[in-house]
Amino acid sequence: MNTIFTHRSIRNFTEQKVEEEKLTRILEAGVRASTTGNMQVYSIVVTTDSECREALNACHFNQPATKAPVMMTFCADFNRFNKWCEQRKAAPGYDNFHAFVVAAIDALLASQNVSLEAENQGLGICYLGTTTYTADRIIDILKLPQGVVPITTVVMGYPSEMPELTDRLPLEAVVHREVYNDYTPADIDRIYAERDTQPLTLKLLKENGKETLAQVFTDNRYTKKDFVAISNLLLDVLKKQGFMNNEM
Amino acid sequence: MNTIFTHRSIRNFTEQKVEEEKLTRILEAGVRASTTGNMQVYSIVVTTDSECREALNACHFNQPATKAPVMMTFCADFNRFNKWCEQRKAAPGYDNFHAFVVAAIDALLASQNVSLEAENQGLGICYLGTTTYTADRIIDILKLPQGVVPITTVVMGYPSEMPELTDRLPLEAVVHREVYNDYTPADIDRIYAERDTQPLTLKLLKENGKETLAQVFTDNRYTKKDFVAISNLLLDVLKKQGFMNNEM
């Protein structure tokens, strides 16, 4: 009954549409998330129309999960707040990097509430990490104005699969007590022992022709070349959307 | 029974300690959150010791909520993953801005799971937005190595207060259908009508000697001067912690 502990990413969905009342309830869950100073500096763009979706799905490389009936793009958004300030004789100073960070935090906490409530309502969800890869194109497609940057995407629908829970590193891998206790080589070996040798890993090594799982990440999935290119794309997007004016 | 809809930030706590079994359950909830490519590139530093806490609480300006018995600092963390790569004959390319964004997203989704499970367990929580204000000092105090940046903090404990739910803007304020529908002046007036005139706002206007609520934000709470200073501090922190090598 505790949705948090039964979460798995769903990438295959039935044709069934998500009812409007459910969508409203799910979005209301998002709005209850903590937000800096109650500013609510985020927006959620809900896209279901098949024409709108076609271009958006391509931004996510048409991965199977994009076939979900509902796609929600979570955006850091100071546009609304800035407009309110300007209409209320106040001069907003939120065109800088910290404003982006504050707004991105708001957007991400809301996204997790939305995801959990969607699961509470019997839907399956999947985060699309590809949002940052093509943020510039998503901005064009969704017509995001200055002060708005897409940060993550969640697709949802009725699941047509129920995969196993994904393995996680032991708790000690991510938790530190009092202060950070840096990892010794022995710690790393112990923490990753299970993941390094499990059947899924052996399958990936074979598929990718690699010696270690880490190489699958560095050489195939998340290469330095791609990460550097996306870093520069993102910094450029932040500049264009008005979040890099870091001088008084 | 649905924790998402009953969340309020708790800033006053009883003396009662949080049981270790509860802490473990809460942290396990964090670990179940979605994470990019199952990399789990985040860390949670759990600080309860009063000596450790003194310096940390000062980083959060000793705001009342820092009296909570448990403080969790959520960090974007590629350190562990990089060490694993290096021990597994793989060359990590995660010392760039996109790596920070990916890791920050991981950390924030985990933080919201942790917060909700803490509330499921009868605790109260409060996010401390001050984490980014003093990220440099928090890095020193928590001994965060290269590849690790604190992104948010959640305090928790048994509540000694149960404030009203905080008001939120109407759902239409944050939700867009299909694409972004930018706000007209009339939209802004309608969306903010209730917040602009509610008793809490009138109290804040009087306390702050301001004409509009927006001015309380721009002139007192979140000034451009502070935001610009924090922006530069954060970009400097990202550089020092090894997340700004954006060239091949």
Short mmCIF file of C-alpha atoms in Angstrom, two decimals:
data_model
loop_
_atom_site.label_atom_id
_atom_site.label_comp_id
_atom_site.label_asym_id
_atom_site.label_seq_id
_atom_site.Cartn_x
_atom_site.Cartn_y
_atom_site.Cartn_z
CA MET A 1 0.00 0.00 0.00
CA ASN A 2 3.00 2.34 0.39
CA THR A 3 3.56 3.59 -3.12
CA ILE A 4 7.07 4.83 -2.39
CA PHE A 5 8.35 1.29 -1.86
CA THR A 6 6.64 -0.27 -4.86
CA HIS A 7 7.78 2.24 -7.50
CA ARG A 8 9.13 0.87 -10.74
CA SER A 9 9.51 2.81 -13.97
CA ILE A 10 6.83 1.78 -16.46
CA ARG A 11 7.72 2.01 -20.14
CA ASN A 12 4.77 0.20 -21.71
CA PHE A 13 1.18 1.34 -21.38
CA THR A 14 -2.33 0.25 -22.40
CA GLU A 15 -4.41 2.40 -24.78
CA GLN A 16 -6.64 3.54 -21.89
CA LYS A 17 -6.78 7.31 -21.47
CA VAL A 18 -6.19 8.90 -18.08
CA GLU A 19 -9.41 10.35 -16.70
CA GLU A 20 -9.49 14.15 -16.27
CA GLU A 21 -10.49 13.89 -12.60
CA LYS A 22 -7.47 11.70 -11.94
CA LEU A 23 -5.21 14.13 -13.76
CA THR A 24 -6.55 16.99 -11.66
CA ARG A 25 -5.99 15.06 -8.44
CA ILE A 26 -2.44 14.19 -9.55
CA LEU A 27 -1.64 17.79 -10.43
CA GLU A 28 -3.07 18.98 -7.11
CA ALA A 29 -0.63 16.62 -5.41
CA GLY A 30 2.19 18.41 -7.20
CA VAL A 31 1.03 21.75 -5.93
CA ARG A 32 1.20 20.55 -2.30
CA ALA A 33 4.97 20.00 -2.50
CA SER A 34 7.26 22.31 -0.54
CA THR A 35 8.26 25.40 -2.51
CA THR A 36 10.78 28.12 -1.68
CA GLY A 37 9.01 30.94 0.16
CA ASN A 38 5.71 29.64 -1.26
CA MET A 39 6.68 31.26 -4.57
CA GLN A 40 5.74 28.17 -6.63
CA VAL A 41 8.29 29.06 -9.27
CA TYR A 42 7.59 26.13 -11.57
CA SER A 43 5.15 25.13 -14.27
CA ILE A 44 3.82 21.78 -15.44
CA VAL A 45 3.04 21.47 -19.14
CA VAL A 46 0.63 18.57 -19.68
CA THR A 47 0.72 17.32 -23.25
CA THR A 48 -1.70 14.68 -24.52
CA ASP A 49 -2.57 15.82 -28.04
CA SER A 50 -1.02 13.48 -30.61
CA GLU A 51 0.19 16.27 -32.90
CA CYS A 52 1.86 18.18 -30.09
CA ARG A 53 3.30 14.94 -28.85
CA GLU A 54 4.98 13.90 -32.07
CA ALA A 55 7.62 16.62 -31.98
CA LEU A 56 8.01 16.32 -28.22
CA ASN A 57 8.46 12.55 -28.37
CA ALA A 58 11.25 13.03 -30.90
CA CYS A 59 13.05 15.24 -28.32
CA HIS A 60 13.02 12.15 -26.12
CA PHE A 61 14.38 10.03 -28.98
CA ASN A 62 10.99 8.28 -29.34
CA GLN A 63 11.97 5.94 -26.52
CA PRO A 64 9.21 3.36 -25.81
CA ALA A 65 7.95 5.28 -22.74
CA THR A 66 6.95 8.21 -24.97
CA LYS A 67 3.98 6.12 -26.12
CA ALA A 68 2.34 6.90 -22.75
CA PRO A 69 -0.93 8.85 -23.16
CA VAL A 70 0.17 11.72 -20.85
CA MET A 71 3.46 13.61 -20.86
CA MET A 72 4.22 16.24 -18.23
CA THR A 73 7.16 18.58 -18.69
CA PHE A 74 8.28 20.15 -15.40
CA CYS A 75 9.82 23.58 -15.82
CA ALA A 76 11.73 25.96 -13.61
CA ASP A 77 9.55 29.05 -14.05
CA PHE A 78 10.17 32.59 -12.78
CA ASN A 79 8.15 34.08 -15.67
CA ARG A 80 4.84 34.14 -13.80
CA PHE A 81 6.43 35.43 -10.59
CA ASN A 82 8.32 38.16 -12.48
CA LYS A 83 5.16 39.28 -14.24
CA TRP A 84 3.36 39.46 -10.90
CA CYS A 85 6.17 41.55 -9.41
CA GLU A 86 6.11 43.93 -12.36
CA GLN A 87 2.34 44.37 -12.05
CA ARG A 88 2.72 45.02 -8.32
CA LYS A 89 5.29 47.87 -8.33
CA ALA A 90 8.13 45.48 -7.42
CA ALA A 91 11.44 45.01 -9.27
CA PRO A 92 12.26 41.29 -9.57
CA GLY A 93 15.94 40.29 -9.37
CA TYR A 94 15.46 36.72 -10.54
CA ASP A 95 17.34 36.59 -13.82
CA ASN A 96 20.38 34.83 -12.36
CA PHE A 97 21.76 31.34 -11.74
CA HIS A 98 20.48 31.06 -8.17
CA ALA A 99 16.95 31.85 -9.38
CA PHE A 100 17.26 28.92 -11.79
CA VAL A 101 18.42 26.60 -9.00
CA VAL A 102 15.57 27.67 -6.70
CA ALA A 103 13.02 27.19 -9.49
CA ALA A 104 14.47 23.83 -10.54
CA ILE A 105 14.22 22.58 -6.94
CA ASP A 106 10.56 23.64 -6.83
CA ALA A 107 9.85 21.88 -10.13
CA LEU A 108 11.55 18.64 -9.05
CA LEU A 109 9.81 18.35 -5.68
CA ALA A 110 6.49 18.88 -7.47
CA SER A 111 7.42 16.22 -10.05
CA GLN A 112 7.97 13.62 -7.36
CA ASN A 113 4.64 14.37 -5.68
CA VAL A 114 2.95 14.08 -9.07
CA SER A 115 4.69 10.78 -9.79
CA LEU A 116 3.73 9.26 -6.44
CA GLU A 117 0.12 10.40 -6.66
CA ALA A 118 -0.10 9.03 -10.20
CA GLU A 119 1.04 5.68 -8.80
CA ASN A 120 -1.46 6.03 -5.94
CA GLN A 121 -4.12 6.37 -8.64
CA GLY A 122 -3.08 3.10 -10.28
CA LEU A 123 -1.01 4.62 -13.07
CA GLY A 124 2.56 3.84 -14.03
CA ILE A 125 5.15 6.58 -14.52
CA CYS A 126 8.57 7.02 -16.02
CA TYR A 127 10.96 9.95 -15.71
CA LEU A 128 12.64 10.95 -18.98
CA GLY A 129 16.18 12.12 -18.31
CA THR A 130 16.38 13.22 -21.92
CA THR A 131 14.70 16.54 -21.09
CA THR A 132 18.03 18.26 -20.54
CA TYR A 133 19.54 16.70 -23.69
CA THR A 134 17.17 18.63 -25.95
CA ALA A 135 16.06 21.49 -23.70
CA ASP A 136 16.50 23.99 -26.54
CA ARG A 137 14.10 22.11 -28.83
CA ILE A 138 11.58 21.47 -26.03
CA ILE A 139 11.55 25.23 -25.36
CA ASP A 140 10.60 25.87 -28.98
CA ILE A 141 7.96 23.15 -29.15
CA LEU A 142 6.29 24.05 -25.85
CA LYS A 143 6.67 27.81 -26.53
CA LEU A 144 8.43 28.42 -23.21
CA PRO A 145 9.06 32.14 -22.69
CA GLN A 146 11.99 33.90 -20.96
CA GLY A 147 12.35 32.76 -17.36
CA VAL A 148 11.22 29.18 -18.11
CA VAL A 149 13.50 26.13 -18.53
CA PRO A 150 12.35 22.48 -18.79
CA ILE A 151 14.11 20.37 -16.18
CA THR A 152 12.47 16.94 -16.23
CA THR A 153 9.62 15.04 -17.86
CA VAL A 154 7.29 12.41 -16.46
CA VAL A 155 5.14 10.22 -18.69
CA MET A 156 2.18 8.34 -17.26
CA GLY A 157 -0.62 5.99 -18.16
CA TYR A 158 -2.12 2.63 -17.29
CA PRO A 159 0.70 0.07 -17.22
CA SER A 160 0.73 -2.92 -19.54
CA GLU A 161 3.76 -4.38 -17.75
CA MET A 162 4.85 -4.75 -14.15
CA PRO A 163 8.62 -5.21 -14.12
CA GLU A 164 10.61 -6.31 -11.10
CA LEU A 165 11.79 -3.64 -8.65
CA THR A 166 15.11 -2.25 -9.83
CA ASP A 167 18.09 -3.17 -7.69
CA ARG A 168 19.59 -0.42 -5.56
CA LEU A 169 22.98 -0.08 -3.88
CA PRO A 170 22.93 -0.95 -0.17
CA LEU A 171 21.78 1.93 2.04
CA GLU A 172 25.31 2.48 3.36
CA ALA A 173 26.35 3.50 -0.17
CA VAL A 174 24.33 6.72 -0.13
CA VAL A 175 24.00 7.50 3.58
CA HIS A 176 26.68 9.20 5.68
CA ARG A 177 26.38 9.81 9.42
CA GLU A 178 27.31 13.20 10.91
CA VAL A 179 29.75 14.12 8.12
CA TYR A 180 30.77 12.64 4.77
CA ASN A 181 32.93 9.55 5.11
CA ASP A 182 34.77 9.21 1.85
CA TYR A 183 34.95 5.78 0.23
CA THR A 184 38.02 3.59 0.37
CA PRO A 185 38.71 1.19 -2.51
CA ALA A 186 37.43 -1.59 -0.24
CA ASP A 187 34.21 0.35 0.38
CA ILE A 188 33.65 0.70 -3.36
CA ASP A 189 34.25 -3.03 -3.91
CA ARG A 190 31.82 -3.95 -1.13
CA ILE A 191 29.12 -1.45 -2.18
CA TYR A 192 29.17 -2.47 -5.83
CA ALA A 193 29.82 -6.21 -5.31
CA GLU A 194 26.25 -7.31 -5.96
CA ARG A 195 25.62 -4.95 -8.87
CA ASP A 196 28.92 -5.81 -10.56
CA THR A 197 28.07 -9.50 -10.75
CA GLN A 198 24.28 -9.80 -11.01
CA PRO A 199 22.67 -11.49 -14.06
CA LEU A 200 21.48 -8.16 -15.54
CA THR A 201 25.05 -6.88 -15.48
CA LEU A 202 26.42 -9.98 -17.17
CA LYS A 203 23.74 -9.56 -19.86
CA LEU A 204 24.74 -5.90 -20.37
CA LEU A 205 28.43 -6.77 -20.58
CA LYS A 206 27.70 -9.29 -23.31
CA GLU A 207 25.35 -6.94 -25.22
CA ASN A 208 27.82 -4.05 -25.05
CA GLY A 209 31.00 -6.07 -25.46
CA LYS A 210 32.51 -4.57 -22.31
CA GLU A 211 34.62 -5.90 -19.47
CA THR A 212 32.96 -3.96 -16.63
CA LEU A 213 29.55 -2.39 -16.01
CA ALA A 214 31.25 0.95 -15.38
CA GLN A 215 32.54 0.85 -18.97
CA VAL A 216 28.97 0.42 -20.22
CA PHE A 217 28.24 3.78 -18.57
CA THR A 218 31.38 5.70 -19.54
CA ASP A 219 31.79 4.31 -23.08
CA ASN A 220 28.18 3.78 -24.21
CA ARG A 221 25.39 5.23 -22.07
CA TYR A 222 26.78 8.44 -20.63
CA THR A 223 29.88 9.44 -22.52
CA LYS A 224 32.05 12.42 -21.72
CA LYS A 225 31.49 13.71 -25.25
CA ASP A 226 27.71 13.77 -24.79
CA PHE A 227 27.89 15.18 -21.26
CA VAL A 228 30.18 18.01 -22.36
CA ALA A 229 27.90 18.83 -25.32
CA ILE A 230 24.79 18.84 -23.08
CA SER A 231 26.59 20.95 -20.47
CA ASN A 232 27.24 23.64 -23.04
CA LEU A 233 23.74 23.36 -24.46
CA LEU A 234 22.27 23.80 -20.96
CA LEU A 235 24.45 26.78 -20.07
CA ASP A 236 23.45 28.34 -23.38
CA VAL A 237 19.76 27.64 -22.66
CA LEU A 238 20.10 29.24 -19.22
CA LYS A 239 21.62 32.32 -20.84
CA LYS A 240 18.94 32.53 -23.55
CA GLN A 241 16.10 32.03 -21.06
CA GLY A 242 17.44 34.82 -18.85
CA PHE A 243 19.06 32.99 -15.93
CA MET A 244 22.71 33.99 -16.31
CA ASN A 245 22.75 37.70 -15.48
CA ASN A 246 24.99 37.27 -12.48
CA GLU A 247 26.11 40.86 -12.01
CA MET A 248 24.45 43.68 -10.11
CA MET B 1 -4.28 9.20 5.20
CA ASN B 2 -2.67 10.58 2.03
CA THR B 3 0.46 12.30 3.30
CA ILE B 4 0.98 14.31 0.12
CA PHE B 5 -2.16 16.35 0.72
CA THR B 6 -1.58 17.00 4.42
CA HIS B 7 1.99 18.28 4.20
CA ARG B 8 2.84 21.41 6.10
CA SER B 9 6.34 22.57 6.98
CA ILE B 10 7.04 22.00 10.67
CA ARG B 11 9.43 24.42 12.37
CA ASN B 12 8.95 23.46 16.02
CA PHE B 13 9.69 20.02 17.43
CA THR B 14 9.46 18.10 20.69
CA GLU B 15 12.61 16.83 22.41
CA GLN B 16 11.80 13.24 21.38
CA LYS B 17 14.54 11.59 19.37
CA VAL B 18 13.77 9.84 16.09
CA GLU B 19 14.11 6.07 16.46
CA GLU B 20 16.88 4.45 14.40
CA GLU B 21 14.47 1.95 12.80
CA LYS B 22 12.30 4.84 11.61
CA LEU B 23 15.34 6.64 10.23
CA THR B 24 16.34 3.54 8.32
CA ARG B 25 12.86 3.11 6.87
CA ILE B 26 12.82 6.81 5.86
CA LEU B 27 16.22 6.57 4.19
CA GLU B 28 15.17 3.39 2.37
CA ALA B 29 12.25 5.38 0.97
CA GLY B 30 14.75 7.87 -0.44
CA VAL B 31 16.66 5.11 -2.17
CA ARG B 32 13.52 3.93 -4.00
CA ALA B 33 13.16 7.24 -5.88
CA SER B 34 13.83 7.29 -9.63
CA THR B 35 17.47 7.92 -10.47
CA THR B 36 19.13 8.55 -13.83
CA GLY B 37 20.29 5.24 -15.31
CA ASN B 38 20.12 3.75 -11.78
CA MET B 39 23.42 5.55 -11.03
CA GLN B 40 22.17 6.90 -7.66
CA VAL B 41 24.46 9.90 -7.97
CA TYR B 42 23.52 11.51 -4.66
CA SER B 43 24.37 11.23 -0.99
CA ILE B 44 22.40 11.93 2.16
CA VAL B 45 24.40 13.20 5.13
CA VAL B 46 22.41 12.57 8.33
CA THR B 47 23.57 14.84 11.15
CA THR B 48 22.25 14.47 14.69
CA ASP B 49 25.28 15.06 16.91
CA SER B 50 24.94 18.38 18.72
CA GLU B 51 28.54 19.47 18.12
CA CYS B 52 28.35 18.74 14.40
CA ARG B 53 25.02 20.46 14.32
CA GLU B 54 26.12 23.74 15.86
CA ALA B 55 28.22 24.82 12.88
CA LEU B 56 25.71 23.40 10.41
CA ASN B 57 22.79 25.18 12.05
CA ALA B 58 24.69 28.47 11.75
CA CYS B 59 24.89 27.85 7.97
CA HIS B 60 21.10 27.88 8.08
CA PHE B 61 21.11 31.12 10.11
CA ASN B 62 19.95 29.21 13.20
CA GLN B 63 16.37 29.46 11.97
CA PRO B 64 13.90 27.84 14.43
CA ALA B 65 13.59 24.67 12.32
CA THR B 66 17.30 23.91 12.91
CA LYS B 67 16.34 22.83 16.45
CA ALA B 68 14.94 19.62 14.91
CA PRO B 69 16.74 16.50 16.16
CA VAL B 70 17.65 15.24 12.67
CA MET B 71 19.14 17.19 9.77
CA MET B 72 19.64 15.58 6.37
CA THR B 73 21.79 17.31 3.76
CA PHE B 74 21.04 16.06 0.24
CA CYS B 75 24.03 16.26 -2.07
CA ALA B 76 24.57 15.88 -5.78
CA ASP B 77 27.34 13.22 -5.68
CA PHE B 78 29.40 11.84 -8.56
CA ASN B 79 32.33 11.09 -6.24
CA ARG B 80 31.27 7.53 -5.47
CA PHE B 81 30.36 6.78 -9.08
CA ASN B 82 33.66 8.22 -10.35
CA LYS B 83 35.64 6.14 -7.86
CA TRP B 84 33.77 3.03 -8.99
CA CYS B 85 34.53 3.83 -12.65
CA GLU B 86 38.21 4.33 -11.89
CA GLN B 87 38.39 1.01 -10.02
CA ARG B 88 36.66 -0.72 -12.94
CA LYS B 89 38.93 0.32 -15.83
CA ALA B 90 36.46 3.00 -16.98
CA ALA B 91 37.19 6.71 -17.56
CA PRO B 92 34.38 8.85 -16.07
CA GLY B 93 33.46 12.04 -17.93
CA TYR B 94 31.30 13.51 -15.18
CA ASP B 95 33.16 16.65 -14.15
CA ASN B 96 30.86 18.98 -16.07
CA PHE B 97 27.70 21.03 -15.61
CA HIS B 98 25.34 18.38 -16.96
CA ALA B 99 26.70 15.88 -14.45
CA PHE B 100 25.83 18.34 -11.69
CA VAL B 101 22.28 18.74 -13.05
CA VAL B 102 21.77 14.97 -13.32
CA ALA B 103 23.07 14.46 -9.77
CA ALA B 104 21.02 17.33 -8.36
CA ILE B 105 17.86 15.84 -9.89
CA ASP B 106 18.67 12.47 -8.26
CA ALA B 107 19.23 14.15 -4.88
CA LEU B 108 16.00 16.14 -5.03
CA LEU B 109 13.76 13.21 -5.99
CA ALA B 110 15.27 11.24 -3.10
CA SER B 111 14.69 14.18 -0.73
CA GLN B 112 10.98 14.27 -1.53
CA ASN B 113 10.59 10.52 -0.95
CA VAL B 114 12.43 10.91 2.37
CA SER B 115 10.21 13.83 3.37
CA LEU B 116 6.99 12.01 2.55
CA GLU B 117 8.04 8.80 4.31
CA ALA B 118 9.08 10.84 7.38
CA GLU B 119 5.55 12.26 7.41
CA ASN B 120 4.12 8.76 6.91
CA GLN B 121 6.04 7.83 10.07
CA GLY B 122 4.41 10.63 12.08
CA LEU B 123 7.30 13.08 11.85
CA GLY B 124 7.24 16.69 10.73
CA ILE B 125 9.69 17.99 8.14
CA CYS B 126 10.94 21.30 6.82
CA TYR B 127 13.07 22.01 3.76
CA LEU B 128 15.83 24.56 4.35
CA GLY B 129 16.33 26.66 1.22
CA THR B 130 19.39 28.16 2.87
CA THR B 131 21.54 25.22 1.74
CA THR B 132 22.57 27.01 -1.45
CA TYR B 133 23.22 30.29 0.41
CA THR B 134 26.14 28.79 2.32
CA ALA B 135 27.07 25.79 0.18
CA ASP B 136 30.77 26.63 0.53
CA ARG B 137 30.67 26.48 4.33
CA ILE B 138 28.49 23.35 4.37
CA ILE B 139 31.08 21.66 2.13
CA ASP B 140 33.78 22.42 4.71
CA ILE B 141 31.73 21.36 7.71
CA LEU B 142 30.47 18.11 6.18
CA LYS B 143 33.88 17.41 4.58
CA LEU B 144 32.35 16.98 1.12
CA PRO B 145 35.01 15.90 -1.41
CA GLN B 146 35.34 16.77 -5.10
CA GLY B 147 32.28 15.73 -7.05
CA VAL B 148 29.88 16.48 -4.17
CA VAL B 149 27.69 19.59 -3.81
CA PRO B 150 24.93 20.11 -1.18
CA ILE B 151 21.66 21.01 -2.88
CA THR B 152 18.96 20.96 -0.20
CA THR B 153 18.44 20.15 3.47
CA VAL B 154 15.50 18.55 5.25
CA VAL B 155 15.12 18.71 9.04
CA MET B 156 12.78 16.32 10.81
CA GLY B 157 11.47 15.36 14.22
CA TYR B 158 8.25 14.95 16.18
CA PRO B 159 6.17 18.09 15.67
CA SER B 160 5.19 20.31 18.59
CA GLU B 161 2.92 22.36 16.32
CA MET B 162 0.44 21.63 13.55
CA PRO B 163 0.03 24.80 11.50
CA GLU B 164 -2.69 25.31 8.89
CA LEU B 165 -2.03 24.13 5.36
CA THR B 166 -0.23 26.85 3.43
CA ASP B 167 -2.28 28.54 0.71
CA ARG B 168 -1.37 27.71 -2.87
CA LEU B 169 -2.12 29.47 -6.13
CA PRO B 170 -5.06 27.95 -8.05
CA LEU B 171 -4.08 24.94 -10.14
CA GLU B 172 -4.46 26.90 -13.40
CA ALA B 173 -1.53 29.08 -12.25
CA VAL B 174 1.03 26.31 -12.63
CA VAL B 175 -0.57 23.95 -15.16
CA HIS B 176 -0.49 24.47 -18.93
CA ARG B 177 -2.26 22.22 -21.43
CA GLU B 178 -0.47 21.01 -24.58
CA VAL B 179 1.94 23.97 -24.71
CA TYR B 180 2.78 26.95 -22.47
CA ASN B 181 0.07 29.61 -22.50
CA ASP B 182 1.77 32.78 -21.38
CA TYR B 183 0.01 34.93 -18.79
CA THR B 184 -1.86 38.11 -19.70
CA PRO B 185 -2.04 40.93 -17.10
CA ALA B 186 -5.62 39.81 -16.43
CA ASP B 187 -4.42 36.22 -15.83
CA ILE B 188 -1.89 37.46 -13.28
CA ASP B 189 -4.53 39.54 -11.50
CA ARG B 190 -6.93 36.59 -11.34
CA ILE B 191 -4.30 34.05 -10.26
CA TYR B 192 -2.90 36.23 -7.49
CA ALA B 193 -6.22 37.85 -6.40
CA GLU B 194 -6.69 35.71 -3.31
CA ARG B 195 -3.04 35.75 -2.22
CA ASP B 196 -2.73 39.52 -2.72
CA THR B 197 -5.54 40.27 -0.31
CA GLN B 198 -5.60 37.48 2.29
CA PRO B 199 -5.12 38.30 6.02
CA LEU B 200 -1.55 36.86 6.08
CA THR B 201 -0.59 39.21 3.26
CA LEU B 202 -2.06 42.25 5.01
CA LYS B 203 -0.08 41.28 8.13
CA LEU B 204 3.13 40.99 6.09
CA LEU B 205 2.56 44.34 4.40
CA LYS B 206 2.19 46.00 7.80
CA GLU B 207 5.23 44.22 9.32
CA ASN B 208 7.42 45.04 6.32
CA GLY B 209 6.04 48.50 5.61
CA LYS B 210 5.35 47.63 2.00
CA GLU B 211 2.56 48.42 -0.43
CA THR B 212 2.39 45.01 -2.18
CA LEU B 213 3.28 41.43 -1.29
CA ALA B 214 5.57 41.28 -4.32
CA GLN B 215 7.64 44.09 -2.75
CA VAL B 216 8.07 42.00 0.40
CA PHE B 217 9.76 39.40 -1.83
CA THR B 218 11.84 41.70 -4.03
CA ASP B 219 12.89 44.23 -1.35
CA ASN B 220 13.17 42.09 1.79
CA ARG B 221 13.05 38.30 1.41
CA TYR B 222 14.73 37.55 -1.91
CA THR B 223 16.66 40.60 -3.05
CA LYS B 224 18.53 40.86 -6.31
CA LYS B 225 21.70 41.67 -4.34
CA ASP B 226 21.48 38.39 -2.39
CA PHE B 227 20.48 36.33 -5.44
CA VAL B 228 23.39 37.68 -7.48
CA ALA B 229 25.84 37.00 -4.61
CA ILE B 230 24.52 33.43 -4.17
CA SER B 231 24.63 32.85 -7.95
CA ASN B 232 28.32 33.66 -8.00
CA LEU B 233 28.97 31.63 -4.86
CA LEU B 234 27.22 28.61 -6.40
CA LEU B 235 29.05 28.85 -9.72
CA ASP B 236 32.30 29.11 -7.77
CA VAL B 237 31.32 26.05 -5.68
CA LEU B 238 30.53 24.08 -8.85
CA LYS B 239 33.96 24.97 -10.21
CA LYS B 240 35.78 24.07 -6.98
CA GLN B 241 33.89 20.78 -6.61
CA GLY B 242 34.78 19.78 -10.18
CA PHE B 243 31.55 20.31 -12.11
CA MET B 244 32.56 23.05 -14.55
CA ASN B 245 35.02 21.36 -16.90
CA ASN B 246 32.85 21.84 -19.94
CA GLU B 247 35.43 21.23 -22.66
CA MET B 248 36.58 17.99 -24.24
#
